[in-house]
PDB file of C-alpha atoms in Angstrom:
ATOM      1  CA  MET A   1      83.862  19.984 100.923  1.00 80.00           C
ATOM      2  CA  GLY A   2      84.110  23.844 101.907  1.00 95.00           C
ATOM      3  CA  TYR A   3      82.723  27.147 100.560  1.00 98.00           C
ATOM      4  CA  MET A   4      86.357  28.311  99.507  1.00 97.00           C
ATOM      5  CA  ASP A   5      86.945  24.669  97.765  1.00 97.00           C
ATOM      6  CA  ILE A   6      83.544  25.664  95.837  1.00 98.00           C
ATOM      7  CA  ALA A   7      84.983  28.969  95.051  1.00 98.00           C
ATOM      8  CA  LEU A   8      88.161  27.127  93.745  1.00 98.00           C
ATOM      9  CA  GLU A   9      86.297  24.767  91.224  1.00 98.00           C
ATOM     10  CA  GLU A  10      84.760  27.785  89.931  1.00 98.00           C
ATOM     11  CA  ALA A  11      88.285  29.143  89.576  1.00 98.00           C
ATOM     12  CA  LYS A  12      89.649  25.761  87.597  1.00 97.00           C
ATOM     13  CA  ARG A  13      86.661  26.473  85.319  1.00 98.00           C
ATOM     14  CA  ALA A  14      87.643  29.537  84.343  1.00 98.00           C
ATOM     15  CA  MET A  15      91.327  28.448  83.580  1.00 96.00           C
ATOM     16  CA  LYS A  16      89.811  25.481  81.368  1.00 96.00           C
ATOM     17  CA  LEU A  17      88.759  28.098  79.323  1.00 97.00           C
ATOM     18  CA  GLY A  18      91.831  30.275  79.042  1.00 95.00           C
ATOM     19  CA  GLU A  19      90.441  32.770  81.714  1.00 97.00           C
ATOM     20  CA  VAL A  20      92.447  34.128  84.647  1.00 97.00           C
ATOM     21  CA  PRO A  21      91.246  31.297  87.290  1.00 97.00           C
ATOM     22  CA  VAL A  22      89.201  33.257  89.786  1.00 98.00           C
ATOM     23  CA  GLY A  23      86.034  31.915  91.128  1.00 98.00           C
ATOM     24  CA  ALA A  24      83.516  33.458  93.411  1.00 98.00           C
ATOM     25  CA  ILE A  25      80.429  32.068  95.646  1.00 98.00           C
ATOM     26  CA  ILE A  26      77.799  33.767  97.396  1.00 98.00           C
ATOM     27  CA  ILE A  27      76.276  32.076 100.270  1.00 98.00           C
ATOM     28  CA  LYS A  28      73.008  33.196 102.359  1.00 98.00           C
ATOM     29  CA  ASP A  29      71.589  31.250 105.447  1.00 97.00           C
ATOM     30  CA  ASN A  30      74.463  28.441 104.572  1.00 96.00           C
ATOM     31  CA  LYS A  31      72.973  27.783 101.267  1.00 98.00           C
ATOM     32  CA  ILE A  32      74.739  28.521  98.128  1.00 98.00           C
ATOM     33  CA  ILE A  33      72.642  31.195  96.200  1.00 98.00           C
ATOM     34  CA  SER A  34      75.299  31.778  93.026  1.00 98.00           C
ATOM     35  CA  LYS A  35      78.413  30.886  92.062  1.00 98.00           C
ATOM     36  CA  ALA A  36      80.740  32.177  88.803  1.00 98.00           C
ATOM     37  CA  HIS A  37      84.221  32.384  87.504  1.00 98.00           C
ATOM     38  CA  ASN A  38      85.756  34.922  85.522  1.00 98.00           C
ATOM     39  CA  LEU A  39      84.465  35.411  82.006  1.00 98.00           C
ATOM     40  CA  LYS A  40      86.561  38.524  80.952  1.00 98.00           C
ATOM     41  CA  GLU A  41      87.946  37.011  77.814  1.00 97.00           C
ATOM     42  CA  THR A  42      84.866  34.710  76.790  1.00 97.00           C
ATOM     43  CA  LEU A  43      82.517  37.920  76.711  1.00 98.00           C
ATOM     44  CA  ASN A  44      85.139  40.361  75.490  1.00 98.00           C
ATOM     45  CA  ASP A  45      83.626  42.230  78.912  1.00 98.00           C
ATOM     46  CA  PRO A  46      86.169  44.230  81.278  1.00 98.00           C
ATOM     47  CA  THR A  47      83.374  43.686  84.073  1.00 98.00           C
ATOM     48  CA  ALA A  48      83.189  40.135  83.942  1.00 98.00           C
ATOM     49  CA  HIS A  49      84.645  39.141  86.865  1.00 98.00           C
ATOM     50  CA  ALA A  50      83.744  36.239  89.184  1.00 98.00           C
ATOM     51  CA  GLU A  51      82.747  38.617  91.732  1.00 98.00           C
ATOM     52  CA  ILE A  52      80.576  40.842  89.797  1.00 98.00           C
ATOM     53  CA  LEU A  53      78.869  37.790  88.042  1.00 98.00           C
ATOM     54  CA  ALA A  54      78.065  36.318  91.058  1.00 98.00           C
ATOM     55  CA  ILE A  55      76.595  39.123  92.286  1.00 98.00           C
ATOM     56  CA  GLN A  56      74.418  40.147  89.358  1.00 98.00           C
ATOM     57  CA  LYS A  57      73.287  36.192  89.762  1.00 98.00           C
ATOM     58  CA  ALA A  58      72.446  36.461  93.481  1.00 98.00           C
ATOM     59  CA  THR A  59      70.406  39.866  92.928  1.00 98.00           C
ATOM     60  CA  LYS A  60      68.268  37.649  90.578  1.00 98.00           C
ATOM     61  CA  VAL A  61      67.777  35.042  93.034  1.00 98.00           C
ATOM     62  CA  LEU A  62      66.972  37.060  95.855  1.00 98.00           C
ATOM     63  CA  LYS A  63      65.097  39.483  93.717  1.00 98.00           C
ATOM     64  CA  ASN A  64      66.989  42.459  95.601  1.00 98.00           C
ATOM     65  CA  TRP A  65      70.078  44.278  95.003  1.00 97.00           C
ATOM     66  CA  ARG A  66      71.172  44.292  98.797  1.00 97.00           C
ATOM     67  CA  LEU A  67      72.623  41.086  99.735  1.00 98.00           C
ATOM     68  CA  SER A  68      72.580  41.890 103.336  1.00 96.00           C
ATOM     69  CA  GLY A  69      73.429  38.807 105.125  1.00 97.00           C
ATOM     70  CA  CYS A  70      75.004  37.026 102.288  1.00 98.00           C
ATOM     71  CA  GLU A  71      78.587  36.276 102.488  1.00 98.00           C
ATOM     72  CA  MET A  72      81.135  36.014  99.724  1.00 98.00           C
ATOM     73  CA  TYR A  73      83.650  33.622  98.926  1.00 98.00           C
ATOM     74  CA  VAL A  74      86.534  34.544  96.391  1.00 98.00           C
ATOM     75  CA  THR A  75      89.668  32.857  95.527  1.00 98.00           C
ATOM     76  CA  LEU A  76      91.451  35.669  94.829  1.00 98.00           C
ATOM     77  CA  GLU A  77      91.212  39.359  96.320  1.00 98.00           C
ATOM     78  CA  PRO A  78      89.230  41.821  94.456  1.00 98.00           C
ATOM     79  CA  CYS A  79      90.201  44.478  92.511  1.00 98.00           C
ATOM     80  CA  PRO A  80      88.901  48.299  92.852  1.00 97.00           C
ATOM     81  CA  MET A  81      85.708  47.648  90.440  1.00 98.00           C
ATOM     82  CA  CYS A  82      84.959  44.387  92.528  1.00 98.00           C
ATOM     83  CA  ALA A  83      85.422  45.879  95.851  1.00 97.00           C
ATOM     84  CA  GLY A  84      83.111  48.951  95.307  1.00 95.00           C
ATOM     85  CA  ALA A  85      80.432  46.671  93.754  1.00 97.00           C
ATOM     86  CA  ILE A  86      80.794  44.248  96.967  1.00 97.00           C
ATOM     87  CA  LEU A  87      80.317  47.375  99.137  1.00 95.00           C
ATOM     88  CA  GLN A  88      77.292  48.591  96.860  1.00 95.00           C
ATOM     89  CA  SER A  89      75.673  44.972  97.161  1.00 96.00           C
ATOM     90  CA  ARG A  90      76.059  45.287 101.027  1.00 95.00           C
ATOM     91  CA  ILE A  91      77.323  41.750 101.204  1.00 97.00           C
ATOM     92  CA  SER A  92      77.869  41.442 104.863  1.00 96.00           C
ATOM     93  CA  LYS A  93      81.148  39.364 104.914  1.00 97.00           C
ATOM     94  CA  LEU A  94      83.828  38.860 102.657  1.00 98.00           C
ATOM     95  CA  HIS A  95      86.225  35.799 102.799  1.00 98.00           C
ATOM     96  CA  ILE A  96      89.632  35.883 100.517  1.00 98.00           C
ATOM     97  CA  GLY A  97      91.414  32.614  99.559  1.00 97.00           C
ATOM     98  CA  THR A  98      94.750  34.491  98.380  1.00 97.00           C
ATOM     99  CA  PHE A  99      96.663  38.254  98.073  1.00 95.00           C
ATOM    100  CA  ASP A 100      96.422  40.410  95.065  1.00 94.00           C
ATOM    101  CA  GLU A 101      99.906  42.251  95.264  1.00 92.00           C
ATOM    102  CA  LYS A 102      99.244  43.940  91.863  1.00 94.00           C
ATOM    103  CA  THR A 103      95.398  45.081  92.048  1.00 94.00           C
ATOM    104  CA  GLY A 104      94.137  44.235  95.449  1.00 96.00           C
ATOM    105  CA  ALA A 105      91.306  46.430  97.038  1.00 95.00           C
ATOM    106  CA  CYS A 106      91.056  44.705 100.515  1.00 94.00           C
ATOM    107  CA  GLY A 107      94.413  45.570 102.029  1.00 92.00           C
ATOM    108  CA  SER A 108      97.276  44.651  99.776  1.00 93.00           C
ATOM    109  CA  VAL A 109      97.734  47.999  97.169  1.00 95.00           C
ATOM    110  CA  LEU A 110      94.515  49.471  98.757  1.00 94.00           C
ATOM    111  CA  ASN A 111      91.459  49.003 101.074  1.00 93.00           C
ATOM    112  CA  ILE A 112      88.117  50.146  99.542  1.00 93.00           C
ATOM    113  CA  VAL A 113      86.025  47.233 101.835  1.00 92.00           C
ATOM    114  CA  GLN A 114      87.171  48.834 105.264  1.00 89.00           C
ATOM    115  CA  ASN A 115      87.477  52.649 104.538  1.00 88.00           C
ATOM    116  CA  ASP A 116      86.326  54.865 107.484  1.00 85.00           C
ATOM    117  CA  ASN A 117      85.265  57.394 104.542  1.00 88.00           C
ATOM    118  CA  LEU A 118      82.677  54.906 102.928  1.00 85.00           C
ATOM    119  CA  ASN A 119      79.193  54.375 104.033  1.00 78.00           C
ATOM    120  CA  PHE A 120      79.665  50.604 104.710  1.00 78.00           C
ATOM    121  CA  PHE A 121      81.592  48.412 106.703  1.00 80.00           C
ATOM    122  CA  LEU A 122      82.239  44.871 105.631  1.00 88.00           C
ATOM    123  CA  ASP A 123      83.355  41.884 107.660  1.00 94.00           C
ATOM    124  CA  LEU A 124      86.678  40.825 105.921  1.00 95.00           C
ATOM    125  CA  LYS A 125      87.887  37.359 106.416  1.00 96.00           C
ATOM    126  CA  TRP A 126      91.385  36.289 104.949  1.00 95.00           C
ATOM    127  CA  GLU A 127      91.506  32.867 104.502  1.00 92.00           C
ATOM    128  CA  TYR A 128      94.799  32.186 102.679  1.00 91.00           C
ATOM    129  CA  ASN A 129      94.327  28.918 100.928  1.00 92.00           C
ATOM    130  CA  GLU A 130      97.361  27.882  99.026  1.00 94.00           C
ATOM    131  CA  ASP A 131      95.534  25.871  96.492  1.00 95.00           C
ATOM    132  CA  CYS A 132      94.353  29.614  95.670  1.00 95.00           C
ATOM    133  CA  SER A 133      97.830  30.478  94.982  1.00 94.00           C
ATOM    134  CA  ASN A 134      99.183  27.809  93.300  1.00 95.00           C
ATOM    135  CA  LEU A 135      96.518  27.626  90.800  1.00 94.00           C
ATOM    136  CA  LEU A 136      97.174  31.367  89.748  1.00 93.00           C
ATOM    137  CA  SER A 137     100.772  30.857  89.743  1.00 92.00           C
ATOM    138  CA  SER A 138     100.495  27.732  87.846  1.00 92.00           C
ATOM    139  CA  PHE A 139      98.324  29.784  85.311  1.00 90.00           C
ATOM    140  CA  PHE A 140     100.463  32.423  84.761  1.00 89.00           C
ATOM    141  CA  LYS A 141     103.637  30.167  84.748  1.00 85.00           C
ATOM    142  CA  TYR A 142     101.968  28.141  81.710  1.00 79.00           C
ATOM    143  CA  ARG A 143     100.663  31.484  79.896  1.00 77.00           C
ATOM    144  CA  ARG A 144     104.017  33.111  79.982  1.00 79.00           C
ATOM    145  CA  ARG A 145     105.493  30.168  77.832  1.00 75.00           C
TER     146      ARG A 145
END
């Protein structure tokens, strides 16, 4: 099972809770150090996105707010808040499963993570994964009913 598949499993956990199905994992030295999924509705917290929660867990594991040398795998392109948090945490590489054409901040709507005016450059890898896309589509299709 690949890292994006593990992030997708986290997204499925979110979906079971009625959350937008987004999952994120952070690895360092080829080991998973944190996993998270959206909990915005569950926690009644607008910042409880998978990326933010994964970053919080990883900083506790490493006992350092700097996540240099870490990679994040996330099923959906991060929003502006999460893209900013990813930059602030100094994550070295970001792998994205699918685009977010409404609020994506890694190139779809705007590009925070590779902005020459900011003080950090992030290695960005688009790894389009049809399962990530399909999970989101089916969630919103069901929700509209």
